[in-house]
Short mmCIF file of C-alpha atoms in Angstrom, two decimals:
data_model
loop_
_atom_site.label_atom_id
_atom_site.label_comp_id
_atom_site.label_asym_id
_atom_site.label_seq_id
_atom_site.Cartn_x
_atom_site.Cartn_y
_atom_site.Cartn_z
CA MET A 1 40.06 -22.83 36.18
CA ASN A 2 42.93 -22.43 34.86
CA ALA A 3 45.02 -25.21 33.11
CA SER A 4 48.48 -25.16 33.86
CA ILE A 5 50.92 -24.37 30.92
CA ASN A 6 54.48 -24.19 30.00
CA THR A 7 56.04 -21.10 30.75
CA ALA A 8 59.40 -21.90 29.04
CA MET A 9 58.70 -20.65 25.37
CA GLY A 10 59.98 -23.00 22.59
CA THR A 11 60.98 -21.73 19.52
CA SER A 12 57.65 -22.27 17.76
CA GLU A 13 56.23 -19.65 20.96
CA TRP A 14 59.18 -17.18 20.22
CA ILE A 15 58.52 -17.11 16.20
CA MET A 16 54.49 -16.76 16.69
CA LEU A 17 55.60 -14.18 19.42
CA VAL A 18 57.53 -12.29 16.73
CA VAL A 19 54.92 -12.49 13.95
CA LEU A 20 52.17 -10.85 16.84
CA SER A 21 54.61 -7.92 17.34
CA ILE A 22 55.14 -7.10 13.49
CA LEU A 23 51.27 -7.57 13.16
CA TRP A 24 50.59 -5.22 15.99
CA GLY A 25 53.47 -2.78 14.94
CA GLY A 26 51.75 -2.67 11.44
CA SER A 27 48.59 -1.49 13.17
CA PHE A 28 50.16 1.78 13.98
CA PHE A 29 50.73 2.44 10.29
CA PHE A 30 47.14 1.40 9.13
CA VAL A 31 45.43 3.51 11.72
CA GLY A 32 47.90 6.40 10.59
CA VAL A 33 46.39 6.08 7.29
CA ALA A 34 42.85 5.59 8.12
CA VAL A 35 42.74 8.63 10.94
CA SER A 36 42.78 10.85 7.91
CA ASP A 37 39.28 9.92 7.14
CA LEU A 38 37.78 8.69 10.16
CA PRO A 39 37.61 9.58 13.96
CA PRO A 40 39.33 7.05 16.16
CA PHE A 41 36.35 5.43 17.90
CA THR A 42 34.95 4.67 14.08
CA ILE A 43 38.11 2.68 12.97
CA VAL A 44 38.20 0.65 16.15
CA THR A 45 34.82 -0.47 15.80
CA ILE A 46 35.24 -1.13 12.27
CA ARG A 47 38.61 -3.05 13.07
CA VAL A 48 36.90 -5.46 15.54
CA GLY A 49 33.80 -5.54 13.66
CA LEU A 50 35.48 -7.07 10.20
CA ALA A 51 38.01 -8.98 12.17
CA ALA A 52 35.13 -10.71 13.47
CA ILE A 53 33.19 -11.56 10.09
CA ALA A 54 36.34 -12.56 9.06
CA LEU A 55 36.76 -15.11 11.92
CA TRP A 56 33.62 -16.60 11.88
CA THR A 57 33.62 -17.23 8.00
CA VAL A 58 36.41 -19.41 9.09
CA ILE A 59 34.75 -21.15 11.99
CA PHE A 60 31.74 -21.82 9.99
CA ALA A 61 33.57 -23.08 6.92
CA LEU A 62 35.88 -25.41 8.89
CA LYS A 63 33.04 -26.35 10.87
CA MET A 64 34.60 -25.96 14.43
CA PRO A 65 32.44 -26.22 17.70
CA VAL A 66 31.12 -22.83 18.94
CA PRO A 67 30.41 -22.57 22.45
CA THR A 68 26.86 -22.84 23.45
CA THR A 69 26.95 -22.08 27.46
CA ILE A 70 25.84 -18.39 28.97
CA LYS A 71 28.70 -18.97 31.16
CA ALA A 72 31.22 -19.21 28.11
CA TRP A 73 29.83 -16.12 26.09
CA GLN A 74 29.98 -14.02 29.21
CA ALA A 75 33.23 -14.92 29.31
CA LEU A 76 34.11 -14.56 26.04
CA ILE A 77 32.44 -10.89 26.02
CA PHE A 78 34.20 -9.82 29.11
CA MET A 79 37.38 -10.91 27.61
CA GLY A 80 36.58 -8.34 24.62
CA LEU A 81 35.86 -5.82 27.16
CA LEU A 82 38.77 -6.31 28.90
CA ASN A 83 41.52 -6.50 26.40
CA ASN A 84 39.61 -4.16 23.54
CA VAL A 85 36.57 -1.63 24.77
CA ILE A 86 38.68 -0.38 28.01
CA PRO A 87 42.36 -0.37 26.35
CA PHE A 88 41.45 1.15 23.02
CA THR A 89 39.16 3.51 24.78
CA LEU A 90 41.77 4.81 27.23
CA ILE A 91 44.62 4.99 24.56
CA VAL A 92 42.62 6.49 21.94
CA TRP A 93 41.21 8.98 24.60
CA GLY A 94 45.28 9.34 25.72
CA GLN A 95 47.06 9.89 22.88
CA PHE A 96 44.83 12.95 22.22
CA TYR A 97 46.80 15.04 24.68
CA ILE A 98 50.72 12.92 24.55
CA PRO A 99 52.61 11.76 21.61
CA SER A 100 52.54 8.40 20.50
CA GLY A 101 56.13 8.19 21.29
CA LEU A 102 55.33 8.52 24.79
CA ALA A 103 52.41 6.34 24.80
CA SER A 104 54.51 3.23 23.10
CA ILE A 105 56.86 4.03 26.47
CA LEU A 106 53.79 4.18 28.78
CA ASN A 107 52.41 0.68 26.89
CA ALA A 108 56.14 -1.00 27.56
CA THR A 109 55.11 -1.43 30.78
CA THR A 110 52.21 -4.03 30.34
CA PRO A 111 54.79 -7.21 31.30
CA LEU A 112 55.68 -5.25 34.50
CA PHE A 113 51.76 -5.35 35.36
CA ALA A 114 51.71 -9.05 33.76
CA VAL A 115 54.62 -10.70 35.68
CA ILE A 116 52.69 -8.85 39.02
CA VAL A 117 49.20 -10.03 38.18
CA ALA A 118 50.20 -13.42 36.97
CA THR A 119 52.02 -13.40 40.33
CA LEU A 120 49.05 -12.88 42.52
CA PHE A 121 46.63 -14.69 40.73
CA LEU A 122 48.39 -17.60 38.87
CA PRO A 123 50.10 -20.32 40.99
CA ASP A 124 52.31 -21.57 37.54
CA GLU A 125 53.59 -18.23 36.59
CA LYS A 126 55.35 -16.74 39.70
CA ALA A 127 57.93 -14.12 39.39
CA THR A 128 61.49 -14.76 39.67
CA ILE A 129 64.30 -12.40 40.08
CA LEU A 130 65.93 -12.93 36.30
CA LYS A 131 62.58 -12.74 34.72
CA ILE A 132 61.88 -9.14 36.81
CA SER A 133 65.09 -8.05 35.87
CA GLY A 134 64.03 -9.16 32.21
CA VAL A 135 61.45 -6.83 32.01
CA ILE A 136 62.90 -4.19 33.51
CA VAL A 137 65.99 -4.36 31.46
CA GLY A 138 63.42 -4.93 28.49
CA PHE A 139 61.84 -1.58 29.42
CA PHE A 140 65.02 0.47 29.89
CA GLY A 141 65.54 -0.43 26.00
CA VAL A 142 62.36 1.02 24.71
CA VAL A 143 62.70 4.67 26.75
CA LEU A 144 66.14 4.58 24.91
CA MET A 145 64.67 4.09 21.19
CA PHE A 146 61.97 6.38 22.12
CA GLY A 147 63.73 8.83 24.58
CA LEU A 148 62.04 10.66 27.21
CA PRO A 149 59.86 13.68 25.78
CA GLU A 150 61.10 16.95 26.81
CA ASP A 151 58.02 18.58 27.36
CA ASN A 152 55.49 18.26 30.74
CA GLN A 153 52.71 16.12 29.49
CA ASN A 154 49.06 15.96 30.62
CA PHE A 155 49.28 13.58 33.94
CA LEU A 156 45.45 11.95 33.24
CA ALA A 157 46.65 11.11 29.64
CA GLN A 158 49.40 9.01 31.23
CA LEU A 159 47.58 7.52 33.80
CA ALA A 160 44.94 6.13 30.91
CA ILE A 161 47.64 4.83 28.95
CA LEU A 162 48.86 2.77 32.29
CA GLY A 163 45.50 1.91 33.08
CA ALA A 164 45.20 0.58 29.70
CA THR A 165 48.30 -1.58 30.12
CA LEU A 166 46.88 -2.66 33.59
CA THR A 167 43.58 -4.04 31.73
CA TYR A 168 46.10 -5.62 29.22
CA ALA A 169 47.56 -7.60 32.12
CA VAL A 170 44.39 -8.45 33.57
CA ALA A 171 43.05 -9.39 30.28
CA GLY A 172 45.72 -11.87 29.90
CA VAL A 173 45.18 -13.47 33.35
CA PHE A 174 41.49 -13.47 32.48
CA GLY A 175 42.24 -14.91 28.99
CA ARG A 176 43.87 -18.76 30.72
CA ARG A 177 40.39 -19.93 31.43
CA PHE A 178 39.78 -20.52 27.66
CA LYS A 179 42.21 -23.14 27.82
CA ALA A 180 40.35 -25.06 30.55
CA MET A 181 36.98 -24.32 28.83
CA ALA A 182 38.58 -26.45 25.82
CA ILE A 183 37.74 -23.39 23.29
CA ASN A 184 39.83 -23.46 19.98
CA PRO A 185 42.00 -20.14 20.05
CA ILE A 186 40.32 -19.27 16.65
CA VAL A 187 36.68 -19.48 18.50
CA THR A 188 38.03 -17.51 21.41
CA ALA A 189 39.21 -14.47 19.09
CA ALA A 190 36.16 -14.29 17.55
CA GLY A 191 34.38 -14.38 20.38
CA GLN A 192 36.32 -11.85 22.20
CA VAL A 193 36.12 -9.51 19.17
CA THR A 194 32.16 -9.92 18.70
CA GLY A 195 31.88 -9.16 22.22
CA ALA A 196 33.97 -5.71 21.82
CA THR A 197 31.87 -4.79 18.42
CA LEU A 198 28.91 -5.27 20.19
CA LEU A 199 29.98 -2.79 23.09
CA LEU A 200 31.69 -0.73 20.76
CA CYS A 201 28.79 0.14 18.33
CA PRO A 202 26.86 2.55 20.52
CA ILE A 203 30.08 4.41 21.83
CA ALA A 204 31.32 4.87 18.46
CA TYR A 205 27.72 6.45 17.38
CA ILE A 206 27.07 8.34 20.25
CA ILE A 207 31.04 10.30 20.37
CA ASP A 208 31.53 10.18 16.24
CA GLY A 209 28.16 9.49 14.80
CA VAL A 210 27.39 7.75 11.49
CA PRO A 211 30.63 8.34 8.97
CA SER A 212 29.70 9.53 5.56
CA ILE A 213 31.14 6.70 2.89
CA ASP A 214 31.91 9.65 0.90
CA ILE A 215 34.87 10.85 2.08
CA ILE A 216 36.77 7.19 2.90
CA SER A 217 39.28 6.82 0.42
CA ASN A 218 40.79 3.86 -1.31
CA GLU A 219 43.79 3.59 0.57
CA THR A 220 41.67 3.86 3.96
CA TRP A 221 39.72 1.22 3.30
CA ILE A 222 42.80 -0.81 2.37
CA SER A 223 44.29 0.07 5.71
CA LEU A 224 41.14 -0.57 7.39
CA VAL A 225 41.05 -4.11 6.07
CA ALA A 226 44.61 -4.70 6.88
CA LEU A 227 43.91 -3.71 10.47
CA ALA A 228 41.09 -5.86 10.88
CA LEU A 229 42.04 -8.93 9.28
CA LEU A 230 46.32 -8.80 9.83
CA SER A 231 46.58 -6.87 12.77
CA THR A 232 43.33 -7.97 14.80
CA ALA A 233 41.84 -11.42 13.17
CA VAL A 234 45.30 -12.94 12.41
CA ALA A 235 46.78 -11.31 15.19
CA TYR A 236 44.50 -12.37 18.19
CA ILE A 237 44.42 -16.11 16.83
CA LEU A 238 48.34 -16.15 17.71
CA TYR A 239 47.65 -14.13 20.85
CA PHE A 240 44.98 -16.71 22.14
CA LYS A 241 47.63 -19.73 20.87
CA ILE A 242 50.55 -18.08 22.76
CA LEU A 243 48.58 -17.81 25.68
CA GLU A 244 46.94 -21.28 25.47
CA ARG A 245 50.78 -22.58 25.37
CA ALA A 246 52.68 -20.03 27.25
CA GLY A 247 51.00 -18.19 29.60
CA ALA A 248 49.88 -14.67 30.08
CA THR A 249 53.50 -13.49 31.46
CA ASN A 250 55.16 -14.57 28.07
CA LEU A 251 52.57 -13.35 25.97
CA LEU A 252 52.71 -9.89 27.14
CA LEU A 253 56.54 -9.28 26.10
CA VAL A 254 55.07 -8.65 22.65
CA THR A 255 54.97 -5.09 24.26
CA LEU A 256 58.38 -4.75 23.90
CA LEU A 257 58.58 -6.09 20.71
CA VAL A 258 56.29 -4.04 19.27
CA PRO A 259 58.43 -0.90 19.51
CA VAL A 260 61.15 -2.71 17.58
CA SER A 261 58.78 -3.80 14.89
CA ALA A 262 56.98 -0.44 14.21
CA ILE A 263 60.66 1.43 13.98
CA LEU A 264 61.80 -1.67 11.62
CA LEU A 265 58.69 -1.28 9.58
CA GLY A 266 58.76 2.58 9.40
CA THR A 267 62.66 2.24 8.40
CA ILE A 268 62.27 -0.31 5.45
CA PHE A 269 58.65 0.99 4.13
CA LEU A 270 58.38 4.93 5.24
CA ASP A 271 61.94 5.64 4.60
CA GLU A 272 62.84 6.57 8.32
CA LYS A 273 66.28 6.47 9.46
CA LEU A 274 67.59 4.18 12.31
CA GLU A 275 69.31 6.31 15.20
CA ILE A 276 72.07 4.86 17.11
CA SER A 277 69.72 4.99 20.31
CA HIS A 278 67.69 2.86 18.24
CA PHE A 279 70.35 -0.10 17.87
CA ILE A 280 71.16 0.13 21.50
CA GLY A 281 67.42 -0.20 22.82
CA MET A 282 67.11 -2.94 21.11
CA THR A 283 70.17 -4.56 22.32
CA PHE A 284 69.16 -3.93 25.83
CA ILE A 285 65.15 -5.52 24.88
CA ALA A 286 67.52 -8.37 23.44
CA ILE A 287 69.19 -8.87 26.21
CA GLY A 288 65.65 -8.60 28.79
CA LEU A 289 63.69 -11.10 26.46
CA SER A 290 66.79 -13.47 26.39
CA ALA A 291 66.93 -13.65 31.08
CA ILE A 292 63.11 -13.72 30.59
CA ASP A 293 63.48 -16.95 28.54
CA GLY A 294 66.08 -18.15 30.90
CA ARG A 295 67.82 -20.47 28.97
CA LEU A 296 70.84 -18.83 27.51
CA TRP A 297 71.22 -17.52 31.48
CA LYS A 298 70.86 -20.71 33.10
CA LYS A 299 74.43 -21.62 31.10
CA PHE A 300 76.30 -19.00 33.48
CA ARG A 301 75.00 -20.64 36.52
#
């Protein structure tokens, strides 16, 4: 079912991974603007819904082949459940009770779960000591950047975020099948967010109700469009392209880079200040990523 991939990332894969981290790091800013006018599930539903419209527009304009089998659409909808509906719901619920910094730290455990899940189910993505060490060092860097919270936090909320990261890891492994099914990454992204939209619409309606258009500011609309087009549509095209070329374990390293992108974007656009701990944390993340990549470390063997 799963076609083999090149587990050693080249320059183009690393560039795509960095760009993806910037797009997903920027989503924190866009969501931060939108929550002033809209409840969380409504934001998520609008996000994937607008992304689906944008992606299908591109697909039809370019006359890309669309899957016609029930099996393919079952896989795409299930991918939307794994990669959007379940983790988005768990993260939104978890962040009602714990701060975003702690949520980011917990989210950065995704590569750890990815290494375990990929080792169990993907014969060409077995864990190595160097790769596991790199993930641990990178995760330590994330902890250094944010610092551990001093107050006791809600245990179930933390489990919810960890549940989301495990789901992301499973989604990365499950998504490998789309290469074997010869589905274009743009079509895969469109199918996923379409499935997520169909599943999220009733959830948003039941929990949030119908939003009033009158209360939505221009800033919120701009943020929603950017969130949908940049942080979702373009981001998931890159997501599935990296998954197709470099595999689930390498793809989910992006969760180590997202905190770096979010902090740097906050520094550039929101006048936030970089602390010494941020630089030290970024250094550990860089070391961890280089260990996972492996090429630099092979020279010292």
